[in-house]
Short mmCIF file of C-alpha atoms in Angstrom, two decimals:
data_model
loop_
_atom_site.label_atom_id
_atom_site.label_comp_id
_atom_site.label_asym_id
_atom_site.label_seq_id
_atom_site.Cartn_x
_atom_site.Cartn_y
_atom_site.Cartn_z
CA UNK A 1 30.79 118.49 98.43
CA UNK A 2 27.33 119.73 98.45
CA UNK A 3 28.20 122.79 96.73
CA UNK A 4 30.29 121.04 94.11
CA UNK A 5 26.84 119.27 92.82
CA UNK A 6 25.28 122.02 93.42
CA UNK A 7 27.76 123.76 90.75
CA UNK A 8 27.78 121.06 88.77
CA UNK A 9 24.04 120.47 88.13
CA UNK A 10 24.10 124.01 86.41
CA UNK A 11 26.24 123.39 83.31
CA UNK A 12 26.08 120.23 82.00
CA UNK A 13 22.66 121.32 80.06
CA UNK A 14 24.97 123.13 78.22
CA UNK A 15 26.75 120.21 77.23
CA UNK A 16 24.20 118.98 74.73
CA UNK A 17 23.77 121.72 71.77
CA UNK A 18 27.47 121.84 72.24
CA UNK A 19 27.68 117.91 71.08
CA UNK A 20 24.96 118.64 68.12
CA UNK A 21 26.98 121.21 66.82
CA UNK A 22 29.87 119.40 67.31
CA UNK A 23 28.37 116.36 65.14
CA UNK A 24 26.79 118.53 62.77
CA UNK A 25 29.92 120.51 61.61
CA UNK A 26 31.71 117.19 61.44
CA UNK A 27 29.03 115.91 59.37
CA UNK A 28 29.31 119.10 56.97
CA UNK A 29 33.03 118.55 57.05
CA UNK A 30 33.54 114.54 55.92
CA UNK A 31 29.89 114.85 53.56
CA UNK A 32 31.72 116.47 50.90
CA UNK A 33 34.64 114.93 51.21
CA UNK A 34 32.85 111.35 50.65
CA UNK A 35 30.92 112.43 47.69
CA UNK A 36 34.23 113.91 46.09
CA UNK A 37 36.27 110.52 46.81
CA UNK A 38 32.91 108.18 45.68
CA UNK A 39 33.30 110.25 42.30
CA UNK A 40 37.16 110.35 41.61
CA UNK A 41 36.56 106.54 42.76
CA UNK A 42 34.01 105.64 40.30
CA UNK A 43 36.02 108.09 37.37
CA UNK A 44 38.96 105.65 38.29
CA UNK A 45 36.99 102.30 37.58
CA UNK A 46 35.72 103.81 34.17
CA UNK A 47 38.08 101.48 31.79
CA UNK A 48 37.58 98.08 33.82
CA UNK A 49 35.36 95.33 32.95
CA UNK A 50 33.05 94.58 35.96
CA UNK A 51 29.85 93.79 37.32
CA UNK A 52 27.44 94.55 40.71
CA UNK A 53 30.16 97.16 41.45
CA UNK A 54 29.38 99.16 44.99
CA UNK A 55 31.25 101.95 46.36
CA UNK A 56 30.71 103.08 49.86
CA UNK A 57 32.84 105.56 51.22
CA UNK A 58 33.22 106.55 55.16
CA UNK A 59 35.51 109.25 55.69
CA UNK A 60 38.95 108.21 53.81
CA UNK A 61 38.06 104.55 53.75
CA UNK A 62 35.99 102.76 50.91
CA UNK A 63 34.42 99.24 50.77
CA UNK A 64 34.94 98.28 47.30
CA UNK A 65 32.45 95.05 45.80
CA UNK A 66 31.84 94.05 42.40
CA UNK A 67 32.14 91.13 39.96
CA UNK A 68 35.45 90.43 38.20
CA UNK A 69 35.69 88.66 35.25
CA UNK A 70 39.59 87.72 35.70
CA UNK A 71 42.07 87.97 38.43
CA UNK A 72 44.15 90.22 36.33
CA UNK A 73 41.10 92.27 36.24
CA UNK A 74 39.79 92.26 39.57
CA UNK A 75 43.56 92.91 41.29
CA UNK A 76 44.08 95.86 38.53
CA UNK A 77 40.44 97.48 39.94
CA UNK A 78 41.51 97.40 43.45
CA UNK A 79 44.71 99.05 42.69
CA UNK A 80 42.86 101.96 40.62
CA UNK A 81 41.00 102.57 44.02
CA UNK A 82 43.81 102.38 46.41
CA UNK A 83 45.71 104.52 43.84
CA UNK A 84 43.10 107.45 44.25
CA UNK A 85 43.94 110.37 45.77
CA UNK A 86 42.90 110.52 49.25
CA UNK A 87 41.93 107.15 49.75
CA UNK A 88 43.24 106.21 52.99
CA UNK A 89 42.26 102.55 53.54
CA UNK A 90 40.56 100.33 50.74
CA UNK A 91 38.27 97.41 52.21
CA UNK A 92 38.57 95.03 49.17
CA UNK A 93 35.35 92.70 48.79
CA UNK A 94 35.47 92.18 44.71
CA UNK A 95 35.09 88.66 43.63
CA UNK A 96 35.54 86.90 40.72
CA UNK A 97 32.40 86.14 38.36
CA UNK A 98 31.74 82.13 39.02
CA UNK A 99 33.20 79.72 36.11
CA UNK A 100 31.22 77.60 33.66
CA UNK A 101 32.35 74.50 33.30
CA UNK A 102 31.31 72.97 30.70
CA UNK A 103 30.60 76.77 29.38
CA UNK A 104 26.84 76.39 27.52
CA UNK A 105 24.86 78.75 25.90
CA UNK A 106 21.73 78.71 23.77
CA UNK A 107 19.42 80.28 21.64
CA UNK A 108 15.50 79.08 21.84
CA UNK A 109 12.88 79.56 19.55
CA UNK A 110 8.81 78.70 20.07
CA UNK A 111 5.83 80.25 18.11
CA UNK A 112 6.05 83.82 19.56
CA UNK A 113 9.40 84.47 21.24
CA UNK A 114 13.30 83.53 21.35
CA UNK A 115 14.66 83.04 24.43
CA UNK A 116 18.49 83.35 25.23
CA UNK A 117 19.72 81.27 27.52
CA UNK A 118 22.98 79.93 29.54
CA UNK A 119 26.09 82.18 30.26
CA UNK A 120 28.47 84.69 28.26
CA UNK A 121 31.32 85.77 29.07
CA UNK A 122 31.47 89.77 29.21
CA UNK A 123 28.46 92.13 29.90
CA UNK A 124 29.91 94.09 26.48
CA UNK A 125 28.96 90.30 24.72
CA UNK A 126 25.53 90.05 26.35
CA UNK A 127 24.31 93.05 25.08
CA UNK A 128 25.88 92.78 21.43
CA UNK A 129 23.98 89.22 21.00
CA UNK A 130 20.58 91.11 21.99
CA UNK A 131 21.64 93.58 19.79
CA UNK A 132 22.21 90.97 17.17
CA UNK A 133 18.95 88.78 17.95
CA UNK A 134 16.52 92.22 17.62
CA UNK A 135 18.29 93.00 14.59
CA UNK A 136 17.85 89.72 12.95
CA UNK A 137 14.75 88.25 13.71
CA UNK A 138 12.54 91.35 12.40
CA UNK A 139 10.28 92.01 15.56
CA UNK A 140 10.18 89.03 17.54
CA UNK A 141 10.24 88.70 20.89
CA UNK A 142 13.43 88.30 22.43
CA UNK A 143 13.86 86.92 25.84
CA UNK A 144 17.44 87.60 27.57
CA UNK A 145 17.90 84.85 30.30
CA UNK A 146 21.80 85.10 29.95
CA UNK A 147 23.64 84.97 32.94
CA UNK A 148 27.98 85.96 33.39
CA UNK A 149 30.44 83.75 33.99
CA UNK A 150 34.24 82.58 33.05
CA UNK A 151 35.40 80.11 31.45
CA UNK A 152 34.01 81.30 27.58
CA UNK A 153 36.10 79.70 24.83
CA UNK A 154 37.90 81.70 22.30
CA UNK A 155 35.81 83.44 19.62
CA UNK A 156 32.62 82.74 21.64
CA UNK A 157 30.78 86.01 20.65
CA UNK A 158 31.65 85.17 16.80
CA UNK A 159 30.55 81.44 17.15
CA UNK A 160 27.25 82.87 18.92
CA UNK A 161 26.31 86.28 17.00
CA UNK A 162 26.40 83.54 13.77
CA UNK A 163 23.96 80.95 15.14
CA UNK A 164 21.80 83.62 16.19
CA UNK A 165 21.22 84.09 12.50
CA UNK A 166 20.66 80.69 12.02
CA UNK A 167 17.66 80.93 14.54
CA UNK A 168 15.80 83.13 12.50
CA UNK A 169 15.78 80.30 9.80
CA UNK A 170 13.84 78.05 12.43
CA UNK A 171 10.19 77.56 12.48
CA UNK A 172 10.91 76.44 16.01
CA UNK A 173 14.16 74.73 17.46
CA UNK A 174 17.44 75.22 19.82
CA UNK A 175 20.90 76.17 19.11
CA UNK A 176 23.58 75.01 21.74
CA UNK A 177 27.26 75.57 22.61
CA UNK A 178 28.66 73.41 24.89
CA UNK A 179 32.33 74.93 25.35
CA UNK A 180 33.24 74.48 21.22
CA UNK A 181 30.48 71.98 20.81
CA UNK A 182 27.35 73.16 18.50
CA UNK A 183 24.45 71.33 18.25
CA UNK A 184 21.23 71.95 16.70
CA UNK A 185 17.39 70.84 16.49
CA UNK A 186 13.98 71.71 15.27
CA UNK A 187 12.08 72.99 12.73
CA UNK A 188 13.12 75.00 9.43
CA UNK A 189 10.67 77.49 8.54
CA UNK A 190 11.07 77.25 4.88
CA UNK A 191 11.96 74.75 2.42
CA UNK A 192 16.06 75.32 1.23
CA UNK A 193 16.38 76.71 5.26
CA UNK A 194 17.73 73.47 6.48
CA UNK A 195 20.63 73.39 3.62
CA UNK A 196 20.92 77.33 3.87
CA UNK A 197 21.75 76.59 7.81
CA UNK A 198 23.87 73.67 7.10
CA UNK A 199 26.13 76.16 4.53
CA UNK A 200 26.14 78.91 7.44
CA UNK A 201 27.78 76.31 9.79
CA UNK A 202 30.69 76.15 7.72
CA UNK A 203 31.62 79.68 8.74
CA UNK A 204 32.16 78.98 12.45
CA UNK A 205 35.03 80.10 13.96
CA UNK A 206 38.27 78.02 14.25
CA UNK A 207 38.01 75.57 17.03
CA UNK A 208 34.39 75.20 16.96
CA UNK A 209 32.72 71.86 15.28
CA UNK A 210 28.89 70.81 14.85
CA UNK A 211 28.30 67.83 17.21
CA UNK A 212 24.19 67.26 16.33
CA UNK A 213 22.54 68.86 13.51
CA UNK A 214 18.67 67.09 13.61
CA UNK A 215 17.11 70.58 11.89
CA UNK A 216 14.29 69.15 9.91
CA UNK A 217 12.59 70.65 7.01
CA UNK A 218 9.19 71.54 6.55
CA UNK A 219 6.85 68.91 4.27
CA UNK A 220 8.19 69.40 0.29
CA UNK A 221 4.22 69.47 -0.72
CA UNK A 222 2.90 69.56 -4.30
CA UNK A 223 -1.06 70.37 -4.77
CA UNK A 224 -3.28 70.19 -7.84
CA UNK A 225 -6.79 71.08 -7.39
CA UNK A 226 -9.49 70.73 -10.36
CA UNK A 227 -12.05 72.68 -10.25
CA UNK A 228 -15.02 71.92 -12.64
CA UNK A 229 -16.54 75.35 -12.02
CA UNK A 230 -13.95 77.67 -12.85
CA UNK A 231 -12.59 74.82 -15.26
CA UNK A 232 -8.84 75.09 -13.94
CA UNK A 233 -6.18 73.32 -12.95
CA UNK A 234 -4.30 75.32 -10.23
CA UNK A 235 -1.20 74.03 -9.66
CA UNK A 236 0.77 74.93 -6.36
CA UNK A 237 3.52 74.54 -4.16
CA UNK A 238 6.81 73.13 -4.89
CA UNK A 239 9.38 71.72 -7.28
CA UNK A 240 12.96 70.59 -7.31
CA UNK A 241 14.00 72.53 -10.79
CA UNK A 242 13.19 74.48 -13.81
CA UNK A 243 13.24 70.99 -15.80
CA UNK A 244 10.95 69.46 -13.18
CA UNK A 245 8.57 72.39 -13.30
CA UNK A 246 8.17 72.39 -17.06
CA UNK A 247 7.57 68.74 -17.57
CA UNK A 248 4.99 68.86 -14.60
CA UNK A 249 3.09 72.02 -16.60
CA UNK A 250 3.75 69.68 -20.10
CA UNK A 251 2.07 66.90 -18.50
CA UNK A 252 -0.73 68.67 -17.41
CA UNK A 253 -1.43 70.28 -20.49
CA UNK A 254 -1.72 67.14 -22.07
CA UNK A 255 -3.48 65.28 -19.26
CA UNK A 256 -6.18 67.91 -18.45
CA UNK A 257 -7.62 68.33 -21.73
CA UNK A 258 -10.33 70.79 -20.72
CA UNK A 259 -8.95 72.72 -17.98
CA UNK A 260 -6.65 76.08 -17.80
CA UNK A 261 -3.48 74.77 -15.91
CA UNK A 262 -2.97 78.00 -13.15
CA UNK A 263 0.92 78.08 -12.86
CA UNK A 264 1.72 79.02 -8.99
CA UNK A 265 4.80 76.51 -8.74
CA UNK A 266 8.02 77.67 -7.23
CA UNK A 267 11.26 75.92 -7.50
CA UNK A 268 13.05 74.56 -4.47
CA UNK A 269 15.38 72.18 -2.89
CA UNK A 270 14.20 69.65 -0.69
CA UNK A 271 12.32 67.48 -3.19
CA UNK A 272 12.12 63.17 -1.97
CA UNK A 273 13.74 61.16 -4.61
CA UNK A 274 11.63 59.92 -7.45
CA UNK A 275 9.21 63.27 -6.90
CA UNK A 276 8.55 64.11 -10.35
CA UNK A 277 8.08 59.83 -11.51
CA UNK A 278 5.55 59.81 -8.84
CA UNK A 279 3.37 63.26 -9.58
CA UNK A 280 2.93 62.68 -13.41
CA UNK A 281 1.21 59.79 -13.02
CA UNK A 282 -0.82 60.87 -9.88
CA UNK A 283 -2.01 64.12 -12.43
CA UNK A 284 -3.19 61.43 -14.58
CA UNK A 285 -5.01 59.78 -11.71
CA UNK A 286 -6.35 63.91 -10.87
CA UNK A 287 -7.65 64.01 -14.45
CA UNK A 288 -9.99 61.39 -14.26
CA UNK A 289 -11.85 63.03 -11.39
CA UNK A 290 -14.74 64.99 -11.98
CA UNK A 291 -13.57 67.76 -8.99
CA UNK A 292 -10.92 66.45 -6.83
CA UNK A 293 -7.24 67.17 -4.72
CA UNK A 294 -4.16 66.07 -5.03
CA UNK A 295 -1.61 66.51 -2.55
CA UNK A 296 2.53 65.48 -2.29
CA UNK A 297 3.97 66.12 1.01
CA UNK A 298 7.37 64.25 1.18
CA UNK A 299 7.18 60.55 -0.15
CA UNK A 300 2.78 60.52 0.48
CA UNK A 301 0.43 61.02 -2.68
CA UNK A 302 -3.24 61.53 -1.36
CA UNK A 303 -5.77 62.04 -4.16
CA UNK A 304 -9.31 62.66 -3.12
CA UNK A 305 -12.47 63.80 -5.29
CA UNK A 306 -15.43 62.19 -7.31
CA UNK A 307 -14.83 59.76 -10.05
CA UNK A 308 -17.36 60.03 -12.47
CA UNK A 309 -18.91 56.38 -12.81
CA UNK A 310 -18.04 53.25 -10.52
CA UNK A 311 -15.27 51.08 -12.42
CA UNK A 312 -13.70 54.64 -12.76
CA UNK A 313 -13.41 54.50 -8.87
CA UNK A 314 -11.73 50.88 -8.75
CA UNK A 315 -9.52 51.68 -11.76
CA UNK A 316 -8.32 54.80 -10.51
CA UNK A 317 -7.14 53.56 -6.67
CA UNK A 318 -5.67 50.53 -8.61
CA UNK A 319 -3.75 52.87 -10.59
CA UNK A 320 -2.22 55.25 -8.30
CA UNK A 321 -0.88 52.28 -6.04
CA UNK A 322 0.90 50.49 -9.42
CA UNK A 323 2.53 54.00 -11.00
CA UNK A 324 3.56 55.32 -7.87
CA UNK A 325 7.80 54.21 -7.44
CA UNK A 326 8.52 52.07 -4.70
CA UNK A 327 9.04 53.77 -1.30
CA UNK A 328 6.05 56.01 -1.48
CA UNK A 329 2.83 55.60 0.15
CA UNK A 330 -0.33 56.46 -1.48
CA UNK A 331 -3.87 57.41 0.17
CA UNK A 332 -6.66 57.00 -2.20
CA UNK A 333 -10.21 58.90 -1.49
CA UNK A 334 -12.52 58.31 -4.17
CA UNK A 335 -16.13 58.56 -4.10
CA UNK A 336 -18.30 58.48 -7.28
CA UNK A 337 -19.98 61.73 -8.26
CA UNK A 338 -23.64 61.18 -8.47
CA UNK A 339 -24.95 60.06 -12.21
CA UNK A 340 -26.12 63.13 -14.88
CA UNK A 341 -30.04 62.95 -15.78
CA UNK A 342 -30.52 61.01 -19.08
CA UNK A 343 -30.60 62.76 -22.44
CA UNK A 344 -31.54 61.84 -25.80
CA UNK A 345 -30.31 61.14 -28.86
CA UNK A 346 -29.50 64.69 -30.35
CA UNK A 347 -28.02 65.84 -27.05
CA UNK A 348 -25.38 62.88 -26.68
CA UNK A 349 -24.49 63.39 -29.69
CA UNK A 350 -23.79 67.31 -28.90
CA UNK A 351 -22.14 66.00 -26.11
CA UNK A 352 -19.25 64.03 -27.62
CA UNK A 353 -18.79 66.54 -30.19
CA UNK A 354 -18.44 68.89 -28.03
CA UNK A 355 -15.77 66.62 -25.68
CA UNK A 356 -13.89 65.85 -28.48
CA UNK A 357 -13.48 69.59 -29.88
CA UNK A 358 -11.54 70.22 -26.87
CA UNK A 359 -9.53 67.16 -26.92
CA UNK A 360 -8.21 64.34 -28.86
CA UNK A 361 -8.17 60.70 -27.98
CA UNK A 362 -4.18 59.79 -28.56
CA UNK A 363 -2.48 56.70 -29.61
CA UNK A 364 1.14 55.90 -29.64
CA UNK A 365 3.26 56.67 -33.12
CA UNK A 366 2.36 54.44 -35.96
CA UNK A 367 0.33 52.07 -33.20
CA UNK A 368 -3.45 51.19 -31.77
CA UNK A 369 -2.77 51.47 -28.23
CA UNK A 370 -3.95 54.29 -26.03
CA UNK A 371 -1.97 56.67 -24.93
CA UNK A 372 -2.74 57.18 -21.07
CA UNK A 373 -2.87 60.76 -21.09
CA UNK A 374 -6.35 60.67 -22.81
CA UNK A 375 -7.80 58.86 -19.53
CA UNK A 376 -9.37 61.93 -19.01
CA UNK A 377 -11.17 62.67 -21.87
CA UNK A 378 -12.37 59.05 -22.15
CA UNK A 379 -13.90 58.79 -19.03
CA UNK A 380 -16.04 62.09 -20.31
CA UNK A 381 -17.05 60.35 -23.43
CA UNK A 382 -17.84 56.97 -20.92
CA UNK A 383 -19.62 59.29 -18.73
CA UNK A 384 -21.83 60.56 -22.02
CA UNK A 385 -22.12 57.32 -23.19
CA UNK A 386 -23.65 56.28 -19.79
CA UNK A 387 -25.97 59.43 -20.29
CA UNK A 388 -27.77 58.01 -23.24
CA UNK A 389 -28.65 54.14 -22.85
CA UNK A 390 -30.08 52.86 -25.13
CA UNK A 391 -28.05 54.64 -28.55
CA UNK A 392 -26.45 52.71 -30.08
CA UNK A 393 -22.89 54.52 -31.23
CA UNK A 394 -20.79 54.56 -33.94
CA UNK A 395 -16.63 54.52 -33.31
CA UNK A 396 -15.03 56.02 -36.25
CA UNK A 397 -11.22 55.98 -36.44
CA UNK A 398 -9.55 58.33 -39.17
CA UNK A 399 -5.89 58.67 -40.22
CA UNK A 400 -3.81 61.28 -42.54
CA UNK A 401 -2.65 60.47 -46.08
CA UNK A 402 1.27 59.76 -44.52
CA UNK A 403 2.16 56.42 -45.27
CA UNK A 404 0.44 53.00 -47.34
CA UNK A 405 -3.44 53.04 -47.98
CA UNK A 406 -4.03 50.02 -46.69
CA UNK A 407 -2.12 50.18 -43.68
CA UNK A 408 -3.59 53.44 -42.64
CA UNK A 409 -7.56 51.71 -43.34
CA UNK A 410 -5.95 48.98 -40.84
CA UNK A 411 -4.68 51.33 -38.85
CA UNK A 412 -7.94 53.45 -38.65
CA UNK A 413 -9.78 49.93 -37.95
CA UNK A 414 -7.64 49.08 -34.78
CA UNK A 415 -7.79 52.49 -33.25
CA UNK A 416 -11.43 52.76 -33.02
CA UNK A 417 -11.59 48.54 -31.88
CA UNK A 418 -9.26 50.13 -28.94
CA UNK A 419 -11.26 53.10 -28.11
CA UNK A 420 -14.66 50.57 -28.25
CA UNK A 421 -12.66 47.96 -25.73
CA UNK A 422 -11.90 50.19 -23.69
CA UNK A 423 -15.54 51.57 -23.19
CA UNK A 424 -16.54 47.70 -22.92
CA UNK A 425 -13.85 47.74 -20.38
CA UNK A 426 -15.73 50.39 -18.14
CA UNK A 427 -18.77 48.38 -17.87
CA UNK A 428 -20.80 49.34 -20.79
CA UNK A 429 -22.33 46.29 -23.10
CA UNK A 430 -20.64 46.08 -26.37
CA UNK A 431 -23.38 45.76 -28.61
CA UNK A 432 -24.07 49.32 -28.01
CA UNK A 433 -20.78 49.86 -30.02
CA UNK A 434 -19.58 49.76 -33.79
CA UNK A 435 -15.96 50.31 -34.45
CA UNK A 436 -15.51 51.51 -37.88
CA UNK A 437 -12.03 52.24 -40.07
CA UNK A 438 -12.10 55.33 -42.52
CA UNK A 439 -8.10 55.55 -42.98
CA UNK A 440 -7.47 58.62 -44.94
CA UNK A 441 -11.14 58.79 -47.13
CA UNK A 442 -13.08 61.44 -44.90
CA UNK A 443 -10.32 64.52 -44.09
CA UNK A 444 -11.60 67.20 -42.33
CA UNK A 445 -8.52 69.74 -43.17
CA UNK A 446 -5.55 69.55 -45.84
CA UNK A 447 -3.26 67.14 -45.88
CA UNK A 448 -0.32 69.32 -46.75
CA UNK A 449 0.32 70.70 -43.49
CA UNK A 450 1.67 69.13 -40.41
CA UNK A 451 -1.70 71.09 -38.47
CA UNK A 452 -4.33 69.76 -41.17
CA UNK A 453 -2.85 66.10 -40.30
CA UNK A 454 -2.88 66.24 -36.98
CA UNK A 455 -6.38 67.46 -37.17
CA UNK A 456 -7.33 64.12 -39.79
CA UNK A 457 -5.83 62.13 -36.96
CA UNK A 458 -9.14 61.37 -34.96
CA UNK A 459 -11.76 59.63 -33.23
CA UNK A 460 -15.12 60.52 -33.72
CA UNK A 461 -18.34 59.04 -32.03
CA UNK A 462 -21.35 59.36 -33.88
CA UNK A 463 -24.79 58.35 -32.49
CA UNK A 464 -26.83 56.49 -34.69
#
């Protein structure tokens, strides 16, 4: 027995770099083997549709995971592995991708980014909607926080690639589908993008309807600004039509008779109702202002600036709430502009002539009343008036030769009376004033031309 230990103790040493060899040329034996069958394995899974997949491979047998996106699917997978060549046993572990119920997706928009959000249905569809998203919306940021799942009604990639147009039409806002559901809020970022969307929405695929559309659109604003030292009228912003925008520029022609009307006006849907009956007379109210703003944003007139003597002020705030339709809200800011330094004689009198080159004081056809677009220039001629205190000043109303003698001399007579009462009107004293008729005695061009009439049509103030 001794000996038999004693024999013993001498060889098993040699047992060990017999078992490392051993493991080592099995080891070089199976490695290739493994890499070959994770390859054909993979090769076989190249026209499926899944997700996570994992193949591990130990000797003949493979542990197969991944994310199936139908039974059909994730049963047709396993088979491709256990149908690989040298496969021997096939530990299944695929799953199918969770389903969405109710199936919701959106699309996100803030100042500097648009998010994606909620589930699609395929990783294919994923990556064609951030396709579609960094195509559309020219640079911005796009955030994909778009998860898998089941459960994606038909034509759901259509419905979605097509509101992720509309996004790009959004100042800021959220676009939603709830299984077939769409529903939409925010922000347009231009004016016609909230009708523009509302057209796009008729293209969704079959079986999908609109169940909220609150998309807003941006304040329809219409500016005028008068500017005394540049002597213009810029007019900006928008207008509903070509008929609109002409009969705005019209008006202003014949409101501001001093100023160059700038033209930056662009046509546009959007406009409140009553826009144009509520900006001609709030130019009016603009062209009695020294310098001043005005500014239409929706169904709100605000005029601010400096009227150019005190009743002016009054008359003017008065004004704007009475000609403005009903509905609209008006917000007056008038301030009088501080009074010109006195002048004499000679001077006011180069004053008015001077106003009155540049514009006419009008009166309805045939008639003695004012017409309102000379507001304007008669708050000038006040403002002159006011200048020179203690002249006394002729009113001298002249006519063409259209029409009988006498009625133009009566005529002549009742047109100057109106321009004096309404200077008496402003707070000036009306023994300061003489109202004189000419009719058709003292022309200052022919007669025998529609322009030479026009130009014996007139008012003239002349100091005395």
């Amino acid at each position: 027995m001794h000996g038999l230990f004693k024999w013993s103790s001498k060889w098993w040493p040699g047992v060990v770099p017999l078992v490392i060899l051993w493991a080592f040329a099995a080891w070089n034996s199976t490695s290739p083997l493994e890499s070959d069958l994770a390859a054909r394995t993979t090769a076989s899974l190249k026209d499926t549709v899944l997700d996570k997949t994992k193949i591990a491979v130990a000797g003949r047998d493979i542990t197969f995971s991944a994310d199936a996106f139908s039974e059909d699917g994730r049963r047709s997978a396993v088979a491709s592995v256990e149908a690989v060549p040298g496969v021997r046993l096939v530990n299944d572990e695929t799953r199918l991708v969770p389903e969405a119920r109710p199936f919701v997706w959106s699309a996100e928009r803030d100042v500097v980014r648009v998010t994606l959000g909620g589930s699609t249905p395929l990783p294919a569809i994923k990556a064609r909607l951030l396709d579609v998203a960094r195509a559309s919306l020219n640079g911005v940021d796009v955030v994909d926080q778009m998860g898998l799942a089941r459960g994606a009604p038909p034509r759901f990639d259509a419905a979605a690639a097509l509101l992720i147009d509309q996004i790009g039409k959004l100042k800021d806002g959220k676009i939603a589908i709830s299984d077939t559901q769409v529903s939409l809020s925010g922000m347009a970022r231009d004016l016609g993008g909230r009708e523009a969307i509302a057209a796009a929405l008729k293209n969704l695929p079959e079986g999908f309807s609109v169940a909220a559309n609150e998309i807003k659109a941006p304040p329809y604003i219409f500016q005028a600004y008068k500017d005394p030292v540049a002597v213009t009228l810029t007019l900006t912003g928008y207008v509903p039509d070509n008929n609109v925008h002409a009969a705005l520029v019209q008006a202003a022609g014949r409101k501001f008779f001093n100023e160059k009307v700038v033209d930056n006006l662009k046509a546009s849907v959007g406009a409140p109702s009553g826009f144009a009956t509520a900006v001609i007379p709030a130019l009016g109210a603009l062209s009695r202002l020294s310098t001043g703003t005005l500014v239409v944003s929706d169904r709100e007139v605000k005029l601010s600036g400096d009227a150019l003597y005190e009743a002016a002020a009054g008359q003017i705030r008065a004004g704007l709430t009475k000609d403005i339709p009903k509905g609209w809200q008006t917000k007056p800011e008038i301030s009088v502009k501080p009074a010109a330094a006195p002048v004499d004689a000679t001077v006011c009198q180069q004053l008015f002539s001077d106003l009155l080159a540049k514009g006419k004081i009008r009166f309805e056809s045939g008639r003695a009343v004012i017409d309102p677009d000379s507001a304007g220039l008669l708050d000038r001629l006040i403002e002159t008036a006011l200048r020179c205190p203690t002249a006394t000043i002729e009113i001298a109303g002249h006519t063409d030769t259209d029409g009988d003698d006498g009625f133009n001399q009566a005529l002549s007579e009742k047109r100057a009376q109106a321009v004096a009462d309404y200077l008496v009107k402003a707070g000036l004293p009306a023994d300061r004033f003489k109202a004189m008729g000419y009719g058709s005695l003292q022309p200052v061009a022919s007669n025998d031309t529609d322009e030479g009439k026009a130009q014996n049509r007139r008012i003239e103030f002349v100091v005395r």
